[in-house]
Coordinates of C-alpha atoms and ligand atoms in Angstrom, one line a residue:
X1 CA -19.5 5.7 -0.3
X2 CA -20.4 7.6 2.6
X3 CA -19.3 6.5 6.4
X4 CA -21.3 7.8 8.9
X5 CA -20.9 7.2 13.2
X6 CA -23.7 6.7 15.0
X7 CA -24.9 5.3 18.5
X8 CA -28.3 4.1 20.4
X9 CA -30.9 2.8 18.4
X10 CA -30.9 2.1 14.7
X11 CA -32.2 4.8 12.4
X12 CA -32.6 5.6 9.1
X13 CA -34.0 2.5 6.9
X14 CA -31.0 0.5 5.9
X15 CA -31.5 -2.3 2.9
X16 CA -28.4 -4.2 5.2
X17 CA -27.7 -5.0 8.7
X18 CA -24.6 -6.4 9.4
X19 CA -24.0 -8.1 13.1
X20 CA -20.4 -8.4 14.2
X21 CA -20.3 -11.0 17.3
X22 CA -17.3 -12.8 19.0
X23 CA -17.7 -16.2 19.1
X24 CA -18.1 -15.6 23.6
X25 CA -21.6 -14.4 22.6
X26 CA -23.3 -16.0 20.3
X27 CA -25.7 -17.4 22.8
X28 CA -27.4 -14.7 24.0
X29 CA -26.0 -11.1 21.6
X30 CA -26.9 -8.0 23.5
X31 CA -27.8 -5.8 20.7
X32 CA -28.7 -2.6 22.2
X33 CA -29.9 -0.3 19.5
X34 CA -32.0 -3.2 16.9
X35 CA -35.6 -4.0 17.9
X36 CA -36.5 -7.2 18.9
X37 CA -37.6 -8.5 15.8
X38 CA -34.2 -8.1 14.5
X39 CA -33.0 -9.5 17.5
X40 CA -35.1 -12.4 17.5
X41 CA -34.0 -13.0 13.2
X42 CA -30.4 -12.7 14.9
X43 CA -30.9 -15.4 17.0
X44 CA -33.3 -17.6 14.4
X45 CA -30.3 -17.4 11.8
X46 CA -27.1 -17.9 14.2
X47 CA -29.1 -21.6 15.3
X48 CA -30.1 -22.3 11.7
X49 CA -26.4 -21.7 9.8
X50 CA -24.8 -22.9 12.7
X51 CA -22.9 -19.7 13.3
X52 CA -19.8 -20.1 15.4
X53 CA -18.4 -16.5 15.5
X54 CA -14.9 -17.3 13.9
X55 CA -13.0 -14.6 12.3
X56 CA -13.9 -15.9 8.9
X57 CA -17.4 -16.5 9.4
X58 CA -19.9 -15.1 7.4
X59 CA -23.5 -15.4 6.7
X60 CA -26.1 -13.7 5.0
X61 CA -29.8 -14.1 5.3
X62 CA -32.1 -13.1 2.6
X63 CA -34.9 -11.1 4.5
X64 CA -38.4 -12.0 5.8
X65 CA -40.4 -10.1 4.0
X66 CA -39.7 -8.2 1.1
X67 CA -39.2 -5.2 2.5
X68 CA -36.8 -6.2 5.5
X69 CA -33.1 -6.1 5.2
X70 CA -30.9 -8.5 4.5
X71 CA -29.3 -9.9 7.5
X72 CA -25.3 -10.2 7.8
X73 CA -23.7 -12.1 10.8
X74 CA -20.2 -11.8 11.2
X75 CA -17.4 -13.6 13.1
X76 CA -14.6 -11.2 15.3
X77 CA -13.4 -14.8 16.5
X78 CA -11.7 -15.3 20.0
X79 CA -11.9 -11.7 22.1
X80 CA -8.2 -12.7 23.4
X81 CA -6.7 -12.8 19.7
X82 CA -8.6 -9.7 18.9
X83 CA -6.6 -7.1 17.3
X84 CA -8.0 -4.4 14.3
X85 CA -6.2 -7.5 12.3
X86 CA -9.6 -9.1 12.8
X87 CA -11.6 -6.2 12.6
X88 CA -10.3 -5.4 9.3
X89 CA -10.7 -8.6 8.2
X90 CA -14.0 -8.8 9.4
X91 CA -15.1 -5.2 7.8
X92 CA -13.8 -7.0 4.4
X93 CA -16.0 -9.4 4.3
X94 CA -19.3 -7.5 5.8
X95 CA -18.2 -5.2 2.2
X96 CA -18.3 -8.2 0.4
X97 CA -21.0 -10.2 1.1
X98 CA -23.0 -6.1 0.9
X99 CA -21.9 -6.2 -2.4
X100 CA -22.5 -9.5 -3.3
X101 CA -26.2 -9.0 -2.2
X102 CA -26.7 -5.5 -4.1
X103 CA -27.0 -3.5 -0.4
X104 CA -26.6 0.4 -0.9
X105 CA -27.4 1.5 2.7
X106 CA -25.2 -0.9 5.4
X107 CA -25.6 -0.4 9.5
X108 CA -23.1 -2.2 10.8
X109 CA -23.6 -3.2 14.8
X110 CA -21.8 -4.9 17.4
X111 CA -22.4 -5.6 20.7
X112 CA -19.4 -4.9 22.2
X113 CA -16.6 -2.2 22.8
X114 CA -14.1 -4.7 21.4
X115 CA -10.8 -4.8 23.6
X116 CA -9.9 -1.8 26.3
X117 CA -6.6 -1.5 23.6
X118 CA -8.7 -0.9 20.4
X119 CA -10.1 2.8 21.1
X120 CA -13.0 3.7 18.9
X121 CA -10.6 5.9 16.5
X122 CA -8.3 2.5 15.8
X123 CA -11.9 0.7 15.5
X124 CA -13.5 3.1 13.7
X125 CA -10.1 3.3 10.9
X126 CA -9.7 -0.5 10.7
X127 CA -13.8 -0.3 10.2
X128 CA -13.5 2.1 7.0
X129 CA -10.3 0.5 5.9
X130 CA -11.8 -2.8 5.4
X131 CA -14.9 -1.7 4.3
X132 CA -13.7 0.1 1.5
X133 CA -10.5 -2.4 0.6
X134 CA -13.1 -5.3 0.4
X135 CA -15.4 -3.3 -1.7
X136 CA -12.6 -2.8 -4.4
X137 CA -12.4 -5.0 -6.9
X138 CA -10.4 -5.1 -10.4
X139 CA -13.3 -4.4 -13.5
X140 CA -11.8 -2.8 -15.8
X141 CA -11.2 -4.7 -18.9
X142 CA -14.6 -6.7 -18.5
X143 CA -18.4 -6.2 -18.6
X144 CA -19.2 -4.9 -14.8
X145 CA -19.8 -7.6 -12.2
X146 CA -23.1 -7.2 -10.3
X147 CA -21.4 -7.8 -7.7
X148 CA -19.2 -4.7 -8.1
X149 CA -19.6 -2.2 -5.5
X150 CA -23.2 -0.4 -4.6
X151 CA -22.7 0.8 -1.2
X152 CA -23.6 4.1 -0.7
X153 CA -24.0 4.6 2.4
X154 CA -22.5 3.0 5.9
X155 CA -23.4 3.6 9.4
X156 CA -21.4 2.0 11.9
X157 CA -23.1 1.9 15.4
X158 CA -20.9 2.8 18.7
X159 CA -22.2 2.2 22.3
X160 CA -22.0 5.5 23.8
X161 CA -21.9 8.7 22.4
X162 CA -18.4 9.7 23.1
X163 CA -17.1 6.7 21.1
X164 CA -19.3 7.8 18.7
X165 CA -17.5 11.2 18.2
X166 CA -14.2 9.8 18.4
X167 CA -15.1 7.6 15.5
X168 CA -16.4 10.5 14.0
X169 CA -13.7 12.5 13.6
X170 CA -11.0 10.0 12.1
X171 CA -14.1 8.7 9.3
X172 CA -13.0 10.9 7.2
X173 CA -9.5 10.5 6.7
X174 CA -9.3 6.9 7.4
X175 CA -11.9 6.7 4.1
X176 CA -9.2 8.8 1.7
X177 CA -6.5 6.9 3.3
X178 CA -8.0 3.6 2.1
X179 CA -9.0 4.9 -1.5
X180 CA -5.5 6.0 -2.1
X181 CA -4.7 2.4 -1.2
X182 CA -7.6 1.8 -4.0
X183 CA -5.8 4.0 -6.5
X184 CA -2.7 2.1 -5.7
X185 CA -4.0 -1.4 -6.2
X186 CA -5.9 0.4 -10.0
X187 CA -2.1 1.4 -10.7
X188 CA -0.1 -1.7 -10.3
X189 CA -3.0 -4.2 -11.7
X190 CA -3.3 -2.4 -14.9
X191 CA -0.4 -3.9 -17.2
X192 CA 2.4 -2.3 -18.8
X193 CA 0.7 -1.5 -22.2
X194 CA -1.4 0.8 -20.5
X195 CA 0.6 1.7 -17.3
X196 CA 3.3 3.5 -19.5
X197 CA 6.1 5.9 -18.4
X198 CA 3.5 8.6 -20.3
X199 CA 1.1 7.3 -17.8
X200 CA 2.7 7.9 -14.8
X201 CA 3.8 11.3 -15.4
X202 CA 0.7 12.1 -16.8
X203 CA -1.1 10.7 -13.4
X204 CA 1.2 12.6 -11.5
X205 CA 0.9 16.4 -14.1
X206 CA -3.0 15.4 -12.8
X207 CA -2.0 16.0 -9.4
X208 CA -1.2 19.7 -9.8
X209 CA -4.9 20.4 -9.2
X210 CA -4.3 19.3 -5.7
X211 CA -1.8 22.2 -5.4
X212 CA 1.2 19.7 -6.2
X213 CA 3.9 21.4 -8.6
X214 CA 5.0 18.5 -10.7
X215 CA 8.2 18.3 -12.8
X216 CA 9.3 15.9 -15.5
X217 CA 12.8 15.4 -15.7
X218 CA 13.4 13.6 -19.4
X219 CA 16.0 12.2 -21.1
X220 CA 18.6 14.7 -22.1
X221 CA 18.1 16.7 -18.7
X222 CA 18.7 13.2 -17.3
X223 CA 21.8 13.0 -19.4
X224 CA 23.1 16.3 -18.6
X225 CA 22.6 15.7 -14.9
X226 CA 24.5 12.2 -14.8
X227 CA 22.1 10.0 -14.4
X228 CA 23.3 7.1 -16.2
X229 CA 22.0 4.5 -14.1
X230 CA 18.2 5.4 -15.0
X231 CA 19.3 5.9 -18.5
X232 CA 21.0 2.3 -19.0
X233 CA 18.4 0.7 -17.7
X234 CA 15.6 2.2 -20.1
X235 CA 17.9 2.2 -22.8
X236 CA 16.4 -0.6 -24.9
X237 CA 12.6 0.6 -24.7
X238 CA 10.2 2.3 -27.1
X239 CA 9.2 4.2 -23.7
X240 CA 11.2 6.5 -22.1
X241 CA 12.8 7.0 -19.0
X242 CA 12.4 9.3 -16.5
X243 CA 12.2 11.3 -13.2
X244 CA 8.7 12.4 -11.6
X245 CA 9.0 15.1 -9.1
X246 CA 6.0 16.1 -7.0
X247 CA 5.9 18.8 -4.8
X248 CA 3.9 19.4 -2.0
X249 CA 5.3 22.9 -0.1
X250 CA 2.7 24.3 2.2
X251 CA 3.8 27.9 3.8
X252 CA 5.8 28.0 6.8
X253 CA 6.8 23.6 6.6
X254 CA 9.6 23.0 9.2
X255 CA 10.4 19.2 7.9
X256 CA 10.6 17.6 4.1
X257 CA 9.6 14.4 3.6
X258 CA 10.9 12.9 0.3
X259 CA 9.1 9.1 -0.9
X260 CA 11.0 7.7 -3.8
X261 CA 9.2 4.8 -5.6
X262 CA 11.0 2.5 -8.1
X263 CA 8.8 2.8 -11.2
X264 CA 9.9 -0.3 -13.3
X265 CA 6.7 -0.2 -15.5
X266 CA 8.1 -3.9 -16.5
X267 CA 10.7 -5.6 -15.8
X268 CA 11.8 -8.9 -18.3
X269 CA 14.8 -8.9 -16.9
X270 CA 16.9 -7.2 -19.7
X271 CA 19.7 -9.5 -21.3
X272 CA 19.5 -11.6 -18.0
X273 CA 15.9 -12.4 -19.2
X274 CA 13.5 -13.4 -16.8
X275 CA 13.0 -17.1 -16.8
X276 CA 9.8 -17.4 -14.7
X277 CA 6.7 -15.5 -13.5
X278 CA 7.7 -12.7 -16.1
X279 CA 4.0 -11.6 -16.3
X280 CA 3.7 -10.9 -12.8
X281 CA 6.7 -7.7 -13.4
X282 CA 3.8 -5.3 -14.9
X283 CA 3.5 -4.7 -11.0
X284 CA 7.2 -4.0 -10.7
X285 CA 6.1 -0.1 -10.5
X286 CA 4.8 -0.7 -6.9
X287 CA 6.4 1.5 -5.4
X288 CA 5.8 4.0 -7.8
X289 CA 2.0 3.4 -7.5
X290 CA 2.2 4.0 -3.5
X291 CA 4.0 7.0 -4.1
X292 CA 1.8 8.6 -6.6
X293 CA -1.4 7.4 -4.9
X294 CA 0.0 8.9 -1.3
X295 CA 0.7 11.9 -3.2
X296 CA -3.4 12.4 -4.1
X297 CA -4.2 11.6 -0.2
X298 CA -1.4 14.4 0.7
X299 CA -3.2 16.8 -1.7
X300 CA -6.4 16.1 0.1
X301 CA -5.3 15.9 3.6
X302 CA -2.6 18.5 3.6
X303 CA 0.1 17.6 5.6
X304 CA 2.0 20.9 7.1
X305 CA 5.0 19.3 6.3
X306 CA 7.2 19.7 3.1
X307 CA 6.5 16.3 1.0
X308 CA 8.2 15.1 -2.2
X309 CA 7.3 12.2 -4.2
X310 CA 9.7 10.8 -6.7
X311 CA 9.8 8.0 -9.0
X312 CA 12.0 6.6 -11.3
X313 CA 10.1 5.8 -14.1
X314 CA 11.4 3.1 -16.5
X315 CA 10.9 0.0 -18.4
X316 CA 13.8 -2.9 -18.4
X317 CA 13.6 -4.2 -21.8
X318 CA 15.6 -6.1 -24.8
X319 CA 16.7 -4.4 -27.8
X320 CA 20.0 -3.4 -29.6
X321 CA 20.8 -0.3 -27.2
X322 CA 20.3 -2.4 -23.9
X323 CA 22.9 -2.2 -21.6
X324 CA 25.4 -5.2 -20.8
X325 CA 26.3 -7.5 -17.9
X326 CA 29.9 -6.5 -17.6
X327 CA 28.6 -2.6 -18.8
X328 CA 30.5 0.1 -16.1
X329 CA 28.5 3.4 -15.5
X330 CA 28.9 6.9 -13.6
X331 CA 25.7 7.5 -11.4
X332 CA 24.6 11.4 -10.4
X333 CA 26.1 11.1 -7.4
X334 CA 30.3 10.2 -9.3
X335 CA 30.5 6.5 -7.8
X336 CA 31.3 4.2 -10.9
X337 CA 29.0 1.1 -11.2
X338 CA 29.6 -2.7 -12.6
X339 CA 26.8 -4.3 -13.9
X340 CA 26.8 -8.0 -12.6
X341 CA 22.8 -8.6 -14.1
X342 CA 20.7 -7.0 -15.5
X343 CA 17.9 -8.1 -13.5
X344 CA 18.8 -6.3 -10.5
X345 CA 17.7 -3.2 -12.4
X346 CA 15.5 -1.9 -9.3
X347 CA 18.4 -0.7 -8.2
X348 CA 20.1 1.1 -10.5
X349 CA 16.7 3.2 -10.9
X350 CA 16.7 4.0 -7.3
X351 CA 20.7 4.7 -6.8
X352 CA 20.1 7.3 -9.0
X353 CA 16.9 9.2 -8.1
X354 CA 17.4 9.0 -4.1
X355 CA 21.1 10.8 -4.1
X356 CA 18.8 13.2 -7.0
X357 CA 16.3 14.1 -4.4
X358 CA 18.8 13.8 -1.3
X359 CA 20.7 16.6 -3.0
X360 CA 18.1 18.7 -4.1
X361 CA 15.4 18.8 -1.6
X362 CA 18.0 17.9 1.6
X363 CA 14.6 15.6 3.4
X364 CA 15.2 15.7 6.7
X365 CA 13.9 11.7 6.1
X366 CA 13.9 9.8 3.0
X367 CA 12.2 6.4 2.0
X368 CA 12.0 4.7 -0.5
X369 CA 9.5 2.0 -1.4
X370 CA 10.5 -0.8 -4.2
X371 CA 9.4 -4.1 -5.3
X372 CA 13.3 -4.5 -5.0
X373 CA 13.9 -8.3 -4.7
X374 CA 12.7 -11.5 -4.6
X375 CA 14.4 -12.6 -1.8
X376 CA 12.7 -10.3 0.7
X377 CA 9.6 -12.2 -0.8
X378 CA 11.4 -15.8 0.1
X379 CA 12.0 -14.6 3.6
X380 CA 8.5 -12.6 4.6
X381 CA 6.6 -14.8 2.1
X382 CA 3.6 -12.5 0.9
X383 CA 2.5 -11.0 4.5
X384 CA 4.7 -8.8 5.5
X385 CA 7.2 -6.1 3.9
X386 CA 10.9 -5.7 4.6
X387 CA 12.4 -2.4 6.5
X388 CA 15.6 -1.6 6.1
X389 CA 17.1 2.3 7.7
X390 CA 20.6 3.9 8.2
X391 CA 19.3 4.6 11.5
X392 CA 17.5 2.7 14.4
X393 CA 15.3 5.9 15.0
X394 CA 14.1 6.3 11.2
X395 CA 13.4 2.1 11.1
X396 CA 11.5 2.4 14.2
X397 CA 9.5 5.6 13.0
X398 CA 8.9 3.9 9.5
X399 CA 7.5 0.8 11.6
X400 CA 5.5 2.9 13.9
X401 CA 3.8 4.6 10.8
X402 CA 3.4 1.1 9.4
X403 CA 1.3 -0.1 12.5
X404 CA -1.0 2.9 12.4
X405 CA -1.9 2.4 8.8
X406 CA -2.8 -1.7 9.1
X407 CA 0.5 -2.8 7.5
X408 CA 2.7 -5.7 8.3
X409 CA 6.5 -4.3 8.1
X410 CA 9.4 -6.5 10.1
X411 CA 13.0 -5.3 9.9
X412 CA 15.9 -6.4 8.4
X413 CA 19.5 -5.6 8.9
X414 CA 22.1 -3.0 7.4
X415 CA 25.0 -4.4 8.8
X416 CA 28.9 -3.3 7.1
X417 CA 29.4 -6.9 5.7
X418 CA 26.7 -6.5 3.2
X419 CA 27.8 -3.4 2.1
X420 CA 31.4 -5.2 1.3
X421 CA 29.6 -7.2 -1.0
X422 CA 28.4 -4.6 -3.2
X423 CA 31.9 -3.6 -3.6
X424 CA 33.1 -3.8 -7.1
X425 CA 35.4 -5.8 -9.2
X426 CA 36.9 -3.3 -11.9
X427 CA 34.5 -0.3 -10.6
X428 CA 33.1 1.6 -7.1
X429 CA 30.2 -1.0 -6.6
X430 CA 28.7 -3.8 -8.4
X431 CA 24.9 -3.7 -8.8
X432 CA 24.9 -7.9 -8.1
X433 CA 26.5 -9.8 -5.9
X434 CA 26.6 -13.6 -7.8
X435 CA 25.2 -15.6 -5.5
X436 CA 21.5 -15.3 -3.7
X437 CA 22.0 -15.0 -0.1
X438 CA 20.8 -12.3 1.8
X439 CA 19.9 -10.8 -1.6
X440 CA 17.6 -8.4 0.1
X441 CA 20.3 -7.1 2.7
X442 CA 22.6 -6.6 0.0
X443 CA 20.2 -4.6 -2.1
X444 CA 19.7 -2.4 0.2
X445 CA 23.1 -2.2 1.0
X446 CA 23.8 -1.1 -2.1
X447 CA 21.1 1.8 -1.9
X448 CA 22.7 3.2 1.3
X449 CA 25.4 4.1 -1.1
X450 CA 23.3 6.8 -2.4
X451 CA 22.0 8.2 0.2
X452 CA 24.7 10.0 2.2
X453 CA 23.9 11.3 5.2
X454 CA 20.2 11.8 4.6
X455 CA 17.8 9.9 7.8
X456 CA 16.8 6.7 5.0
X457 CA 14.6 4.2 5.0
X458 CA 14.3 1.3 2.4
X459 CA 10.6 -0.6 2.0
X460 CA 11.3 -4.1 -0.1
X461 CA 7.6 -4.5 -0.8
X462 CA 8.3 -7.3 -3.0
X463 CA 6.5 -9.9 -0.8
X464 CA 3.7 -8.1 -0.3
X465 CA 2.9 -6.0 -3.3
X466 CA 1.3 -9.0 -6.1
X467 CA 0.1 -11.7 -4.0
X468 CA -0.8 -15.4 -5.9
X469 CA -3.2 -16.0 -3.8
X470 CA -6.4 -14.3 -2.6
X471 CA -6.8 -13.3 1.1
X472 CA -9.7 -11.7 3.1
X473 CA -9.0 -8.3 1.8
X474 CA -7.0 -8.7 -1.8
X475 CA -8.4 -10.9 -4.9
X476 CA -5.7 -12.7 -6.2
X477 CA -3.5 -11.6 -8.9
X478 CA -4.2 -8.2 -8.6
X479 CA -1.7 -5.5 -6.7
X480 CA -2.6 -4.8 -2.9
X481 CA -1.3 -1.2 -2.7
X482 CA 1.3 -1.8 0.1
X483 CA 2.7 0.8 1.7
X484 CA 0.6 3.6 0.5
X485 CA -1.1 4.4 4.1
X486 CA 2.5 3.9 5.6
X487 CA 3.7 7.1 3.8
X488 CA 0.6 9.0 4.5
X489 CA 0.8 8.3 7.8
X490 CA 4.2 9.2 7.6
X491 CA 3.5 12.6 6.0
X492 CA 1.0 13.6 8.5
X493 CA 2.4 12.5 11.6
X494 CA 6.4 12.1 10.7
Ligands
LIG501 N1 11.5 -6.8 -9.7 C1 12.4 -7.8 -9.3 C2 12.1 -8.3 -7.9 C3 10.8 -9.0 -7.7 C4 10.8 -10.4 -7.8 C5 9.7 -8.4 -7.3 C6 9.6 -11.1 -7.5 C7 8.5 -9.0 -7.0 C8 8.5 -10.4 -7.2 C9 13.8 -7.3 -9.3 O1 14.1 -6.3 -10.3 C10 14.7 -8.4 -9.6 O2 14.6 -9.0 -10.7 N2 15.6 -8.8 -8.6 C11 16.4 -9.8 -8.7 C12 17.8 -9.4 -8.3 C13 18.9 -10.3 -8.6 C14 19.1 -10.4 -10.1 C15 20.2 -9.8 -7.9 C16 15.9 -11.0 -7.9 O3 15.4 -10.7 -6.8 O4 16.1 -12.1 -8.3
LIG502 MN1 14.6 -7.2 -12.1
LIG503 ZN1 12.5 -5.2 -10.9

């Protein structure tokens, strides 16, 4: 797919035109750059379907003629709600109903400059973005849909020629931006028989290409370094644990970023087996999807900052050598933990790879990213992501980065009562708590112990990350890639 700005009147000879109109302007749509034929079909098909111009409104008109384009009106609903929400939204469905109609060649018009607020490089990213995020769907265990996606070539039309080269110049990184969150949705919809811990690191040895140096710490390195926690929990699998490193060190970096994604490649629950929704844990390696899938867009856009991706890799599982509610381990960084469930595995994974990478690479800020719990889920529900941070300035930045890249993050609190809850019995800390409230906060309460002094953020993309049902931009039942654009932002802007 190729993105392409342009402005004045239409050129080329698309096989699509899509029409974006708010619903203010249906009557009479001043569509500067089509010819008054189109203009006139415009006009023909918003009276004959009715068109209202709501957000999620769309119609497609099978040409006059066989050699005319199809015809695709969209809705931006109400110009007051407007927001690149609605624009995304909207760009989702133009993709779809595209695909759905075979269209190779899209020009995409509207007539409007949408708000004062919505400059043409927000309009022009929220434009790719939902372009290509609607054009993504999941084929790969089944013959190929004809639906599946044939667009080759968009051109989105801007009303003046210095929007248009604003636009231009963010196209190209707004389109690897929203394939990375592709990649990420490929990773965390595939199940665990084929999204291995081989597969991870071998996704991530593929990112050396990209000038990434990738390390593999296994087992016995992990067992000589103290990582316990890691180790207990992939005790009981056939696969085995361990830490991905990616390293991204241009010359002359002033700042390390370190992303840590909690790679639970499934998660039954261990001896505190899972009692529902089991199947849905193939996707509990999330966050290690969003870093390995930010990782390929760092390669490609080249940050000048330091950036290191890690994920505990792992798989919580039920044999003779799993480890024990009641079990009492040493984690890399000396404190001595008391496993209350093993179900709260996340965790474990995490305690031990962030004070890893805090140690070693000394980030000047740290986040990590986790399908951690499914209370963060019961309090966001699946449309927005819980942010956690050991310091207002980090939340903040981790929130700013969020908005840029079209995410929906709201914070929640660290405060020192949570952290007395994760105190332990007979040992340092206690990886549950007993009971379910505020089972987010204490989570990440419980991370904070691992982190020291590093600038940390926590991402509970547990409500977001596998949602039930579909919604303009995300089938259903397939993984929606969260956070991935949040840490590329991150990377290239801090
Ligand atoms: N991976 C789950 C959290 C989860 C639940 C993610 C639903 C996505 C959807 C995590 O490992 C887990 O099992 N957490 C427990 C923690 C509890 C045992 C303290 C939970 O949230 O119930
Ligand atoms: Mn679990
Ligand atoms: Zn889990």
């Amino acid at each position: 797919m190729k993105f392409t700005a342009k402005s004045g009147a239409l050129t080329g000879k698309p096989d699509g035109i899509a029409v974006a109109l708010f619903d203010d302007e249906i009557k009479a749509p001043k569509l500067t750059g089509l010819d008054k034929r189109t203009v006139a079909a415009v006009s023909r098909l918003i009276a004959a379907s009715r068109f209202e111009g709501k957000v999620k409104e769309t119609v497609v008109h099978f040409s006059e003629g066989a050699q005319a384009p199809v015809l695709i009106l969209q809705g931006l609903g109400t110009r007051k709600d407007f927001s690149w929400k609605h624009l995304r939204q909207a760009s989702g469905a133009i993709a779809r109903a595209s695909n759905s109609n075979s269209v190779k060649n899209l020009a995409l018009f509207s007539t409007t400059s949408f708000d004062d607020d919505l400059n043409a490089e927000i309009t022009a990213r929220a434009i790719v973005d939902g372009v290509v995020l609607g054009s993504w769907s999941f084929e790969h265990y089944r013959p190929k849909k004809k639906s599946a996606s044939q667009l080759g070539q968009v051109d989105v039309y801007f009303n003046s020629t210095a929007r248009q080269k604003s636009a231009s110049a963010v196209m190209h990184s707004a389109q690897i931006m929203a394939e990375c969150h592709n990649m990420a949705r490929e990773y965390g919809t595939h199940p665990a028989n084929v999204v291995t811990t081989d597969y991870l690191r071998d996704e991530a040895k593929k990112l050396s290409k990209l000038g990434i140096k990738v390390t593999i710490i296994e087992r016995d390195q992990l067992r000589r370094m103290g990582c316990n926690l890691i180790l207990a929990v992939g005790g009981a699998s056939v696969m085995p644990p361990r830490i991905i490193i990616m390293d991204w060190n241009p010359r002359g970096a002033q700042k390390t970023f370190a992303f840590v994604g909690k790679g639970l490649v499934f998660d039954s629950g261990g001896l505190n087996i899972k009692v529902a929704m089991m199947e849905e844990m193939k996707s509990d390696m999330c966050g290690a999807a969003a870093v390995l899938a930010a990782m390929d867009g760092v390669g490609k856009l080249k940050p000048k900052h330091r950036v290191i991706g890690a994920i505990g890799a792992a798989e919580n599982a039920i044999g003779p050598s799993a480890y024990r509610p009641s079990d009492i381990y040493t984690a890399y960084n000396g404190k001595t933990v008391e496993i209350g469930n093993t179900d709260a595995e996340g965790r474990l994974v995490l305690a031990d790879t962030l004070s890893y990478v805090a140690d070693k690479y000394k980030p000047n800020l740290m986040v990590d990213i986790a399908t951690l719990t499914g209370a963060a889920k019961v309090a966001l529900g699946s449309h927005a992501d819980a942010v956690f941070a050991n310091k207002d300035r980090v939340g903040r930045q981790v929130l700013a980065a969020a908005e840029r890249a079209f995410e929906q993050m709201w914070p929640l609190p660290m405060f020192e009562e949570y952290a007395e809850e994760v105190k332990g019995d007979t040992a340092m800390l206690k990886n549950s708590v007993g009971h379910r409230w505020g089972g987010a906060c204490t989570a990440a309460a419980f991370l904070k112990e691992f982190v020291g002094d590093t600038p940390w953020s926590h991402i509970d993309i547990a409500p977001t990350s596998f949602p039930a049902a579909t919604s303009s931009l995300n089938p259903k039942m397939t993984a929606s890639g969260s956070a991935t654009k949040t840490l590329l932002e991150l990377s290239l802007r801090g």
